[in-house]
Amino acid sequence: NRVKRPQLWWLGVPFVLFLGALPIVNRVEPRIGGMPFLFVWFAGATLVTPLAVWMTWRGDHR
Amino acid sequence: MSGTAVATTVFAVFMVATIALGLLAVRGRGGGGGGLAEWSVGGRSLGTVFIWVLMAGEGYTSFSYLGAAGWGYDYGAPVMYVVAYMACGYAVGYVVGPLLWSYARRHGLVGITDMVAHRYRRPWLGAAVAVLATLFLLPYIQLQITGMGVVVSTVTYGAVSLEWAYFVAFAVTTAFVVVSGLRGSAWVSVLKDVLVIGTLAFLAVYVPLHYFGGYGELFDRLAAERADWLTLPGHGAGADGRGKLGTAWFASTTVLNALTVVIFPTTVAGYLGARDGDILRRNAVLLPAYNVLLFVPMLLGMAALFVVPGLTGADSNLALFKLVVDSLPAWAVGVIGVAAALSSIVPMAVFMLVIGAMWGRSVLSLLPRWSAGERQKTASQVVVVVAGSVALVLTYTAPNTLVRLSLVSYEGMAQLVPMLLLGLVWRRLTAAGAVSGLVAGVGLVCALVFTGHDPVWGVNAGMVALVLNLAVALAVSLLGPPEADDGRPDEEVLARDPLPGEEPIPLVSGSG
């Protein structure tokens, strides 16, 4: 009788962004605004993570 | 008034204000009375704001403020594991936080040692975990003493030597933690975060403009002269792959730390202080964004390569502060020093509180002489002072970079993950299995770390040990004799993630 919560899959997003994509994004070019690509990607992933966790929250509070 | 006097005065005034704020926080609550639960988990009644500042405060410590700059200086890109594991850790915490909170609430528990003792129905196991966790937290306390020592020494422009500065750091923090407890730490954490975020935002703009003309120019110069700092495995990867902080190390460290941070005793103290489980979910949504400023010290550490070249070993901890002293007037050095010092004091206070609470509940309670109310609290505070003193001695005898100290702490604490998290959701895990796995994992991680084999085969040594730990725990549980039936239903032994709005019904009323 475990309650199904498919929204929990959203919590995997930061793992995919930070780790799954690593072999592809571990590069300096293309630089964006002068910043190396790896740094830009990680900054983006940091900002996307709250959205992913919020998707779970939204699913939990429907 | 000389620069030294100005900076030292600003610093000293804020330090006195910090202690006063801690005392103010506990006024009206029996003036430091209120027993172990009020001192250690704030009476279990902290609302969204306090839990937010305590848990957010875990993000901005001297580890991230000075240590991240130090590793940015030493290695470059690998230091970004800090933002990676924090983001992933908050995602894990979305589930684990409410799970642990409801388990503790139902059974009147105040920490991970309590949970282990309750789950396996063996008080001695809780005591053993308390001792082990204390040992693995010592490097983290040493980290904060080192960080604050760097600040005190730098703010006084070297008038206070690093050796004395470490002692001052230890004395101020120990005094603070004994008088103020968790509630005082939460108050000071507000002051700390305002200062840290303000100073980081300022430095993020000022340093690149002052030295390079902007971020574009800084990165142009890094790409031209220090390109290996900008991608994994970062600077200094050996040709033989040893000491290499490549993608395998980055991924294994991120996963290990994300799993470990949710059972870190300080994180759990934050969880258990919450009024309800939904507060923790809300925080898990917002906190990852709060950490975006952590990129600043990492970038400043790399900027310091061109301004203060030649720092080696543990001296790289000084990278950020050397930039500050080099480029700013004395009063600003004092203010930034206060921000960095508070980023040591608050987490160190929470760590010491947690050690005190663990010993009070799980070790001292087994000794009849020390198990009664006020005496238990006093004995816990003595343990806190002793733990701080040991960490102080380690600071003198085994200095290290701040990040390295954090890594060792996490690699050790990670070995408690199967016993605690797997044990709370899987009834079949036996005490013999959990203990066997723990012994194997701790043995291997100590062997690898103390012989200099971390990372091993390019992977975080703690992760290698955790895999062995899990394999042994599963093998012994599945192949060995099952636990004797103790008559307790699953609801009594296991934890579950309460659905939003679902309040656990306390099975006991007292909370120590």
Coordinates of C-alpha atoms in Angstrom, one line a residue:
Chain A
N1 CA 0.0 0.0 0.0
R2 CA 2.8 2.4 -0.7
V3 CA 1.5 5.7 -2.1
K4 CA 2.6 6.2 -5.7
R5 CA 4.4 9.6 -6.1
P6 CA 5.7 9.7 -9.7
Q7 CA 6.6 13.4 -9.2
L8 CA 9.6 12.2 -7.2
W9 CA 11.3 11.5 -10.5
W10 CA 11.8 15.2 -10.8
L11 CA 14.4 15.0 -8.0
G12 CA 16.7 13.2 -10.4
V13 CA 17.1 16.3 -12.5
P14 CA 20.0 17.8 -10.6
F15 CA 21.8 14.5 -10.8
V16 CA 21.4 14.4 -14.6
L17 CA 22.5 18.0 -15.0
F18 CA 25.5 17.9 -12.7
L19 CA 26.6 14.3 -13.3
G20 CA 25.0 12.7 -16.4
A21 CA 25.9 15.6 -18.7
L22 CA 29.5 15.9 -17.3
P23 CA 31.3 14.1 -20.1
I24 CA 29.7 16.4 -22.6
V25 CA 29.9 19.7 -20.8
N26 CA 33.5 19.4 -19.4
R27 CA 34.9 22.0 -21.8
V28 CA 36.0 25.6 -22.0
E29 CA 34.5 26.5 -25.4
P30 CA 32.0 27.8 -26.3
R31 CA 32.5 30.6 -23.8
I32 CA 29.4 32.5 -22.9
G33 CA 30.0 36.1 -21.9
G34 CA 33.6 35.2 -21.5
M35 CA 32.8 32.4 -19.0
P36 CA 34.0 28.9 -19.7
F37 CA 31.1 26.6 -20.8
L38 CA 31.5 24.2 -17.8
F39 CA 31.0 27.1 -15.3
V40 CA 28.0 28.4 -17.2
W41 CA 26.5 25.0 -17.3
F42 CA 26.9 24.4 -13.5
A43 CA 25.5 27.9 -12.8
G44 CA 22.5 27.1 -14.9
A45 CA 22.1 23.7 -13.3
T46 CA 22.2 25.3 -9.8
L47 CA 19.3 27.6 -10.9
V48 CA 17.3 24.8 -12.5
T49 CA 17.4 22.6 -9.4
P50 CA 14.9 24.6 -7.4
L51 CA 12.5 24.4 -10.4
A52 CA 12.9 20.6 -10.5
V53 CA 12.3 20.3 -6.7
W54 CA 9.3 22.6 -7.0
M55 CA 7.8 20.3 -9.6
T56 CA 7.8 17.6 -7.0
W57 CA 6.4 19.9 -4.4
R58 CA 3.6 20.9 -6.8
G59 CA 2.8 17.2 -7.4
D60 CA 2.7 16.6 -3.7
H61 CA 0.3 19.5 -3.0
R62 CA -2.3 18.9 -5.6
Chain B
M1 CA 44.5 55.1 14.2
S2 CA 46.4 52.5 12.3
G3 CA 44.9 50.0 9.8
T4 CA 45.5 47.2 12.2
A5 CA 43.7 49.0 15.0
V6 CA 40.7 49.9 12.8
A7 CA 40.3 46.4 11.5
T8 CA 40.8 44.8 14.9
T9 CA 38.3 47.2 16.6
V10 CA 35.6 46.5 14.0
F11 CA 36.2 42.8 14.4
A12 CA 36.2 42.8 18.2
V13 CA 33.0 44.9 18.4
F14 CA 31.2 42.4 16.2
M15 CA 32.4 39.4 18.1
V16 CA 31.1 40.9 21.4
A17 CA 27.8 41.6 19.6
T18 CA 27.7 38.0 18.5
I19 CA 28.0 36.6 22.0
A20 CA 25.5 39.2 23.2
L21 CA 23.0 38.1 20.5
G22 CA 23.4 34.5 21.5
L23 CA 22.7 35.4 25.1
L24 CA 19.7 37.5 24.2
A25 CA 18.2 34.6 22.2
V26 CA 18.0 32.4 25.2
R27 CA 16.8 35.1 27.6
G28 CA 13.3 34.4 28.8
R29 CA 13.8 30.7 28.2
G30 CA 15.1 30.0 31.7
G31 CA 18.4 31.8 30.9
G32 CA 20.3 28.8 29.6
G33 CA 18.1 26.4 31.5
G34 CA 15.4 24.4 29.7
G35 CA 17.4 21.1 29.6
L36 CA 19.0 19.3 26.7
A37 CA 16.2 19.5 24.2
E38 CA 15.9 23.3 24.4
W39 CA 19.7 23.7 24.2
S40 CA 20.2 21.1 21.4
V41 CA 17.1 21.2 19.2
G42 CA 15.6 24.6 20.2
G43 CA 12.8 22.9 22.0
R44 CA 11.7 21.4 18.6
S45 CA 9.6 24.4 17.8
L46 CA 11.5 26.5 15.3
G47 CA 9.5 27.8 12.4
T48 CA 10.2 28.3 8.8
V49 CA 12.5 31.2 9.2
F50 CA 14.8 29.8 11.8
I51 CA 15.0 26.4 10.1
W52 CA 15.8 28.2 6.9
V53 CA 18.6 30.2 8.4
L54 CA 20.1 27.2 10.1
M55 CA 20.0 25.0 7.1
A56 CA 20.9 27.8 4.7
G57 CA 23.7 28.6 7.1
E58 CA 25.2 25.2 6.4
G59 CA 25.8 26.4 2.9
Y60 CA 27.9 29.4 3.7
T61 CA 30.6 28.3 6.1
S62 CA 34.3 29.1 6.2
F63 CA 34.6 25.9 4.2
S64 CA 32.7 27.4 1.3
Y65 CA 33.9 31.0 1.9
L66 CA 37.6 30.4 2.4
G67 CA 38.0 26.8 1.5
A68 CA 36.3 27.0 -1.9
A69 CA 38.6 29.9 -2.8
G70 CA 41.6 27.8 -1.6
W71 CA 40.7 24.9 -3.8
G72 CA 39.8 27.2 -6.7
Y73 CA 43.3 28.5 -6.3
D74 CA 44.9 25.0 -6.0
Y75 CA 42.9 23.0 -8.6
G76 CA 40.2 25.1 -10.3
A77 CA 37.1 23.3 -11.7
P78 CA 37.0 20.3 -9.3
V79 CA 36.0 22.6 -6.5
M80 CA 32.6 23.0 -8.2
Y81 CA 31.7 19.6 -6.6
V82 CA 30.5 21.8 -3.7
V83 CA 27.6 23.4 -5.6
A84 CA 26.9 20.0 -7.3
Y85 CA 26.5 18.0 -4.1
M86 CA 24.6 20.7 -2.4
A87 CA 22.0 20.9 -5.2
C88 CA 21.7 17.1 -5.3
G89 CA 21.7 16.9 -1.5
Y90 CA 18.7 19.2 -1.3
A91 CA 16.9 17.0 -3.8
V92 CA 17.6 13.9 -1.6
G93 CA 16.7 15.9 1.5
Y94 CA 13.2 16.6 0.0
V95 CA 12.4 13.0 0.8
V96 CA 14.8 12.1 3.6
G97 CA 14.2 15.3 5.7
P98 CA 10.5 14.7 6.4
L99 CA 11.1 11.0 6.7
L100 CA 13.7 11.5 9.6
W101 CA 11.6 14.3 11.1
S102 CA 8.4 12.2 11.4
Y103 CA 10.4 9.2 12.7
A104 CA 11.9 11.4 15.4
R105 CA 8.6 13.1 16.2
R106 CA 6.8 9.8 16.6
H107 CA 9.3 8.3 18.9
G108 CA 10.7 11.4 20.7
L109 CA 14.2 11.2 19.3
V110 CA 16.7 14.0 19.0
G111 CA 19.4 12.8 16.6
I112 CA 20.8 10.0 14.4
T113 CA 22.2 8.1 17.4
D114 CA 18.8 8.0 19.0
M115 CA 17.3 6.7 15.7
V116 CA 19.9 3.9 15.4
A117 CA 19.3 2.9 19.0
H118 CA 15.5 2.8 18.5
R119 CA 15.6 1.1 15.1
Y120 CA 17.8 -1.8 16.2
R121 CA 16.6 -1.7 19.8
R122 CA 20.2 -1.6 21.1
P123 CA 21.2 1.4 23.2
W124 CA 24.9 0.4 22.9
L125 CA 24.7 0.8 19.1
G126 CA 23.5 4.4 19.5
A127 CA 26.4 5.0 21.9
A128 CA 28.9 3.5 19.4
V129 CA 27.5 5.6 16.5
A130 CA 27.8 8.7 18.8
V131 CA 31.5 8.0 19.4
L132 CA 32.2 7.3 15.7
A133 CA 30.3 10.3 14.5
T134 CA 32.2 12.5 16.9
L135 CA 35.5 11.2 15.5
F136 CA 34.4 12.0 12.0
L137 CA 33.1 15.4 12.9
L138 CA 36.4 16.4 14.5
P139 CA 38.0 17.3 11.1
Y140 CA 35.0 19.5 10.4
I141 CA 35.5 21.4 13.7
Q142 CA 39.2 21.6 12.9
L143 CA 38.2 23.1 9.6
Q144 CA 36.2 25.8 11.3
I145 CA 39.0 26.6 13.8
T146 CA 41.5 26.8 10.9
G147 CA 39.1 29.1 8.9
M148 CA 38.5 31.4 11.8
G149 CA 42.2 31.4 12.8
V150 CA 43.1 32.6 9.2
V151 CA 40.6 35.4 9.6
V152 CA 41.7 36.5 13.1
S153 CA 45.4 36.5 12.0
T154 CA 44.7 38.4 8.7
V155 CA 42.3 41.0 10.2
T156 CA 44.9 41.9 12.7
Y157 CA 47.4 42.2 9.9
G158 CA 49.5 39.4 11.5
A159 CA 49.6 41.1 14.9
V160 CA 48.0 37.9 16.3
S161 CA 50.0 35.0 15.0
L162 CA 48.2 32.1 13.3
E163 CA 48.9 29.8 16.3
W164 CA 47.3 32.3 18.8
A165 CA 44.5 33.0 16.3
Y166 CA 43.5 29.3 16.3
F167 CA 43.2 29.4 20.1
V168 CA 41.1 32.6 20.0
A169 CA 38.8 30.9 17.5
F170 CA 38.4 27.9 19.7
A171 CA 37.8 30.0 22.9
V172 CA 35.2 32.3 21.3
T173 CA 33.2 29.5 19.7
T174 CA 33.2 27.3 22.7
A175 CA 32.0 30.1 24.9
F176 CA 29.3 30.9 22.4
V177 CA 28.0 27.4 22.1
V178 CA 27.8 26.7 25.8
V179 CA 25.8 29.8 26.5
S180 CA 23.5 30.0 23.5
G181 CA 22.4 26.6 22.2
L182 CA 20.6 26.1 18.9
R183 CA 18.3 29.0 19.3
G184 CA 21.2 31.4 19.8
S185 CA 22.9 29.9 16.8
A186 CA 19.9 30.5 14.6
W187 CA 19.8 34.2 15.6
V188 CA 23.5 34.7 14.9
S189 CA 23.0 32.8 11.7
V190 CA 20.8 35.6 10.4
L191 CA 23.5 38.2 11.1
K192 CA 26.0 35.9 9.5
D193 CA 24.1 35.3 6.3
V194 CA 23.4 39.0 5.8
L195 CA 27.1 39.8 6.2
V196 CA 28.3 36.9 4.1
I197 CA 25.9 37.4 1.2
G198 CA 26.6 41.2 1.3
T199 CA 30.3 40.8 1.3
L200 CA 30.4 38.0 -1.3
A201 CA 28.2 40.1 -3.6
F202 CA 30.5 43.1 -3.1
L203 CA 33.6 41.0 -3.7
A204 CA 32.1 39.4 -6.8
V205 CA 31.8 42.8 -8.4
Y206 CA 34.8 44.6 -6.9
V207 CA 37.7 42.1 -7.3
P208 CA 37.4 41.3 -11.0
L209 CA 36.9 45.0 -11.8
H210 CA 39.7 46.2 -9.5
Y211 CA 42.4 43.7 -10.8
F212 CA 41.3 42.7 -14.3
G213 CA 38.7 45.2 -15.6
G214 CA 35.9 42.6 -15.5
Y215 CA 35.0 39.0 -15.7
G216 CA 35.6 38.7 -19.4
E217 CA 39.2 39.8 -19.0
L218 CA 39.7 37.5 -15.9
F219 CA 38.6 34.5 -17.9
D220 CA 40.6 35.6 -21.0
R221 CA 43.7 35.6 -18.8
L222 CA 42.8 32.3 -17.2
A223 CA 42.1 30.6 -20.5
A224 CA 45.4 32.0 -21.9
E225 CA 47.7 31.3 -18.9
R226 CA 45.9 28.8 -16.6
A227 CA 43.6 26.8 -19.0
D228 CA 43.9 23.5 -17.0
W229 CA 42.1 25.2 -14.0
L230 CA 38.9 25.6 -16.2
T231 CA 37.9 22.0 -16.7
L232 CA 38.1 18.7 -14.9
P233 CA 40.5 17.2 -13.8
G234 CA 41.8 20.7 -12.9
H235 CA 45.3 21.7 -12.2
G236 CA 47.9 19.3 -10.9
A237 CA 46.6 15.9 -12.1
G238 CA 49.4 13.5 -12.0
A239 CA 50.5 11.8 -15.2
D240 CA 49.8 8.4 -13.6
G241 CA 46.3 9.4 -12.7
R242 CA 46.9 9.4 -8.9
G243 CA 45.5 12.4 -7.2
K244 CA 43.4 13.0 -10.3
L245 CA 40.2 14.9 -9.7
G246 CA 38.5 13.9 -13.0
T247 CA 34.9 13.3 -13.9
A248 CA 34.8 9.9 -12.0
W249 CA 36.1 11.6 -8.8
F250 CA 33.6 14.5 -9.3
A251 CA 30.6 12.2 -9.9
S252 CA 31.5 9.8 -7.0
T253 CA 32.2 12.7 -4.6
T254 CA 28.9 14.5 -5.5
V255 CA 26.8 11.4 -5.0
L256 CA 28.6 10.4 -1.8
N257 CA 28.2 13.9 -0.3
A258 CA 24.6 14.3 -1.5
L259 CA 23.7 11.1 0.3
T260 CA 25.8 11.9 3.4
V261 CA 24.7 15.5 3.8
V262 CA 21.2 14.4 4.6
I263 CA 22.3 12.3 7.6
F264 CA 25.0 14.7 8.7
P265 CA 24.2 15.3 12.4
T266 CA 24.0 19.0 11.9
T267 CA 21.6 18.7 9.0
V268 CA 19.5 16.3 11.0
A269 CA 19.5 18.9 13.9
G270 CA 18.0 21.3 11.4
Y271 CA 15.4 18.8 10.3
L272 CA 14.4 17.9 13.8
G273 CA 14.1 21.5 15.0
A274 CA 11.3 22.0 12.4
R275 CA 7.7 22.5 13.5
D276 CA 6.4 20.2 10.6
G277 CA 7.7 18.2 7.7
D278 CA 6.4 20.5 5.0
I279 CA 8.7 23.3 6.2
L280 CA 11.6 21.0 5.2
R281 CA 10.1 20.4 1.7
R282 CA 9.6 24.1 1.2
N283 CA 13.3 24.7 2.1
A284 CA 14.5 22.0 -0.2
V285 CA 12.8 23.9 -3.1
L286 CA 14.3 27.2 -2.3
L287 CA 17.7 26.5 -0.8
P288 CA 19.6 25.3 -4.0
A289 CA 19.1 28.8 -5.5
Y290 CA 20.6 30.3 -2.3
N291 CA 23.8 28.6 -3.1
V292 CA 24.5 30.2 -6.4
L293 CA 26.7 32.8 -4.7
L294 CA 29.1 30.0 -3.8
F295 CA 30.6 30.4 -7.3
V296 CA 32.0 33.7 -6.2
P297 CA 34.7 32.5 -3.8
M298 CA 35.7 29.8 -6.3
L299 CA 36.2 32.4 -9.0
L300 CA 38.0 34.7 -6.6
G301 CA 40.3 31.8 -5.7
M302 CA 41.3 31.5 -9.3
A303 CA 41.7 35.3 -9.6
A304 CA 44.1 35.2 -6.7
L305 CA 46.4 33.1 -8.8
F306 CA 47.5 36.3 -10.6
V307 CA 47.5 38.6 -7.5
V308 CA 49.1 36.4 -4.8
P309 CA 50.9 33.7 -6.6
G310 CA 52.9 31.0 -4.9
L311 CA 50.6 29.9 -2.0
T312 CA 51.2 26.2 -1.4
G313 CA 49.6 23.5 0.8
A314 CA 47.3 24.7 3.6
D315 CA 48.4 28.3 2.8
S316 CA 45.9 28.3 -0.1
N317 CA 43.2 28.8 2.6
L318 CA 44.5 32.3 2.7
A319 CA 43.9 33.1 -1.0
L320 CA 40.7 35.0 -0.6
F321 CA 41.8 37.0 2.4
K322 CA 45.1 38.0 0.8
L323 CA 43.1 39.5 -2.0
V324 CA 40.9 41.4 0.5
V325 CA 43.8 42.8 2.5
D326 CA 45.7 43.6 -0.7
S327 CA 42.8 45.7 -2.2
L328 CA 40.6 47.1 0.5
P329 CA 40.8 49.7 3.3
A330 CA 41.1 48.5 6.9
W331 CA 37.5 49.0 8.0
A332 CA 36.3 46.9 5.0
V333 CA 38.9 44.2 5.9
G334 CA 37.3 44.2 9.4
V335 CA 33.8 43.8 8.1
I336 CA 34.7 41.0 5.7
G337 CA 36.7 39.4 8.6
V338 CA 33.5 39.4 10.7
A339 CA 31.5 37.8 7.9
A340 CA 34.1 35.1 7.5
A341 CA 34.5 34.6 11.3
L342 CA 30.8 34.2 11.7
S343 CA 30.8 31.7 8.9
S344 CA 33.1 29.6 11.1
I345 CA 31.4 30.2 14.5
V346 CA 27.8 29.3 13.5
P347 CA 28.5 26.0 11.8
M348 CA 31.1 25.1 14.5
A349 CA 28.6 25.9 17.2
V350 CA 25.9 23.7 15.6
F351 CA 28.5 20.9 15.2
M352 CA 29.5 21.1 18.8
L353 CA 25.9 21.3 20.0
V354 CA 25.1 18.1 18.0
I355 CA 28.0 16.3 19.5
G356 CA 26.8 17.4 23.0
A357 CA 23.3 16.2 22.3
M358 CA 24.5 12.9 20.8
W359 CA 26.6 12.2 23.9
G360 CA 23.9 13.4 26.3
R361 CA 21.2 11.2 24.8
S362 CA 23.1 8.1 23.7
V363 CA 26.3 7.8 25.8
L364 CA 25.8 9.6 29.1
S365 CA 22.2 8.3 29.4
L366 CA 23.7 4.8 29.8
L367 CA 25.8 6.0 32.8
P368 CA 23.3 6.3 35.7
R369 CA 25.4 9.0 37.4
W370 CA 25.1 11.3 34.4
S371 CA 21.7 10.6 33.1
A372 CA 19.6 13.0 35.1
G373 CA 18.3 16.4 33.7
E374 CA 20.6 19.3 34.4
R375 CA 23.5 17.1 35.1
Q376 CA 23.2 15.4 31.7
K377 CA 23.2 18.9 30.1
T378 CA 26.3 19.9 32.1
A379 CA 28.1 16.7 31.1
S380 CA 27.1 17.2 27.5
Q381 CA 28.7 20.7 27.6
V382 CA 31.9 19.2 29.1
V383 CA 32.0 16.8 26.1
V384 CA 31.6 19.7 23.8
V385 CA 34.6 21.5 25.3
V386 CA 36.7 18.3 25.2
A387 CA 35.8 17.7 21.5
G388 CA 36.7 21.3 20.6
S389 CA 40.0 21.0 22.5
V390 CA 40.9 17.8 20.5
A391 CA 40.1 19.6 17.2
L392 CA 42.3 22.5 18.4
V393 CA 45.2 20.1 19.0
L394 CA 44.6 18.5 15.5
T395 CA 44.8 22.0 14.0
Y396 CA 48.3 22.4 15.4
T397 CA 49.5 18.9 14.7
A398 CA 47.9 18.0 11.4
P399 CA 47.1 21.2 9.4
N400 CA 45.4 20.7 6.1
T401 CA 43.4 22.5 3.5
L402 CA 39.8 23.3 4.4
V403 CA 38.3 21.3 1.6
R404 CA 40.4 18.2 2.3
L405 CA 39.2 18.3 6.0
S406 CA 35.6 18.4 4.8
L407 CA 36.2 15.5 2.3
V408 CA 37.6 13.3 5.1
S409 CA 34.7 14.1 7.4
Y410 CA 32.1 13.3 4.7
E411 CA 33.9 10.1 3.6
G412 CA 33.7 8.8 7.2
M413 CA 30.1 9.9 7.9
A414 CA 29.0 8.3 4.7
Q415 CA 29.6 4.9 6.2
L416 CA 26.6 5.4 8.4
V417 CA 24.2 5.7 5.4
P418 CA 23.4 2.0 5.1
M419 CA 22.9 1.5 8.9
L420 CA 20.6 4.6 9.1
L421 CA 18.8 5.2 5.8
L422 CA 18.6 1.6 4.6
G423 CA 17.8 0.4 8.1
L424 CA 14.9 2.8 8.4
V425 CA 13.1 1.6 5.2
W426 CA 14.1 -2.1 5.1
R427 CA 13.2 -4.3 8.1
R428 CA 15.4 -7.2 6.9
L429 CA 18.6 -5.3 7.5
T430 CA 19.9 -6.9 10.7
A431 CA 22.0 -5.2 13.4
A432 CA 24.7 -7.7 12.6
G433 CA 24.6 -6.8 9.0
A434 CA 24.6 -3.1 9.6
V435 CA 27.5 -3.3 12.1
S436 CA 29.5 -5.6 9.8
G437 CA 29.1 -3.2 6.9
L438 CA 30.0 -0.2 9.0
V439 CA 33.1 -1.9 10.3
A440 CA 34.2 -2.9 6.8
G441 CA 33.4 0.6 5.4
V442 CA 35.2 2.5 8.2
G443 CA 38.2 0.2 8.1
L444 CA 38.6 0.6 4.3
V445 CA 38.1 4.4 4.3
C446 CA 40.6 4.9 7.1
A447 CA 43.1 2.6 5.3
L448 CA 42.8 4.4 2.0
V449 CA 42.8 8.0 3.5
F450 CA 45.7 7.5 5.9
T451 CA 47.9 5.8 3.3
G452 CA 47.3 8.7 0.8
H453 CA 45.1 6.6 -1.6
D454 CA 42.3 9.1 -1.9
P455 CA 41.1 9.2 -4.7
V456 CA 41.7 5.6 -5.5
W457 CA 41.5 4.6 -9.2
G458 CA 40.2 8.1 -9.8
V459 CA 37.2 7.5 -7.5
N460 CA 36.4 9.0 -4.1
A461 CA 37.8 6.6 -1.5
G462 CA 34.6 7.1 0.6
M463 CA 32.5 5.9 -2.2
V464 CA 34.6 2.7 -2.7
A465 CA 34.3 2.1 1.1
L466 CA 30.5 2.7 0.9
V467 CA 30.1 0.1 -1.8
L468 CA 31.9 -2.5 0.3
N469 CA 29.9 -1.4 3.4
L470 CA 26.6 -1.9 1.5
A471 CA 27.7 -5.3 0.0
V472 CA 28.8 -6.6 3.4
A473 CA 25.6 -5.3 5.1
L474 CA 23.4 -7.0 2.5
A475 CA 25.3 -10.2 2.5
V476 CA 25.3 -10.6 6.3
S477 CA 21.6 -9.6 6.5
L478 CA 20.4 -12.0 3.8
L479 CA 22.8 -14.9 4.4
G480 CA 23.2 -14.6 8.2
P481 CA 20.6 -15.4 10.9
P482 CA 17.5 -13.1 10.8
E483 CA 16.8 -10.9 13.8
A484 CA 14.9 -12.5 16.6
D485 CA 11.3 -11.3 16.4
D486 CA 11.0 -8.6 19.0
G487 CA 7.3 -8.3 18.6
R488 CA 7.4 -4.7 17.3
P489 CA 5.2 -3.9 14.2
D490 CA 6.8 -2.3 11.1
E491 CA 5.2 1.0 12.0
E492 CA 7.2 1.0 15.2
V493 CA 10.5 0.2 13.6
L494 CA 10.6 1.7 10.2
A495 CA 10.2 5.3 9.0
R496 CA 8.0 6.6 6.3
D497 CA 7.8 9.9 4.3
P498 CA 4.7 11.6 5.7
L499 CA 2.5 13.0 2.9
P500 CA 2.0 16.8 3.1
G501 CA -0.4 17.8 5.8
E502 CA -0.1 14.4 7.5
E503 CA 1.0 14.8 11.0
P504 CA 2.7 11.9 12.7
I505 CA 1.1 10.9 16.0
P506 CA 3.7 11.0 18.8
L507 CA 4.0 7.6 20.4
V508 CA 5.8 9.1 23.4
S509 CA 5.4 12.5 24.9
G510 CA 8.8 13.3 26.3
S511 CA 11.7 14.5 24.2
G512 CA 14.5 14.6 26.6

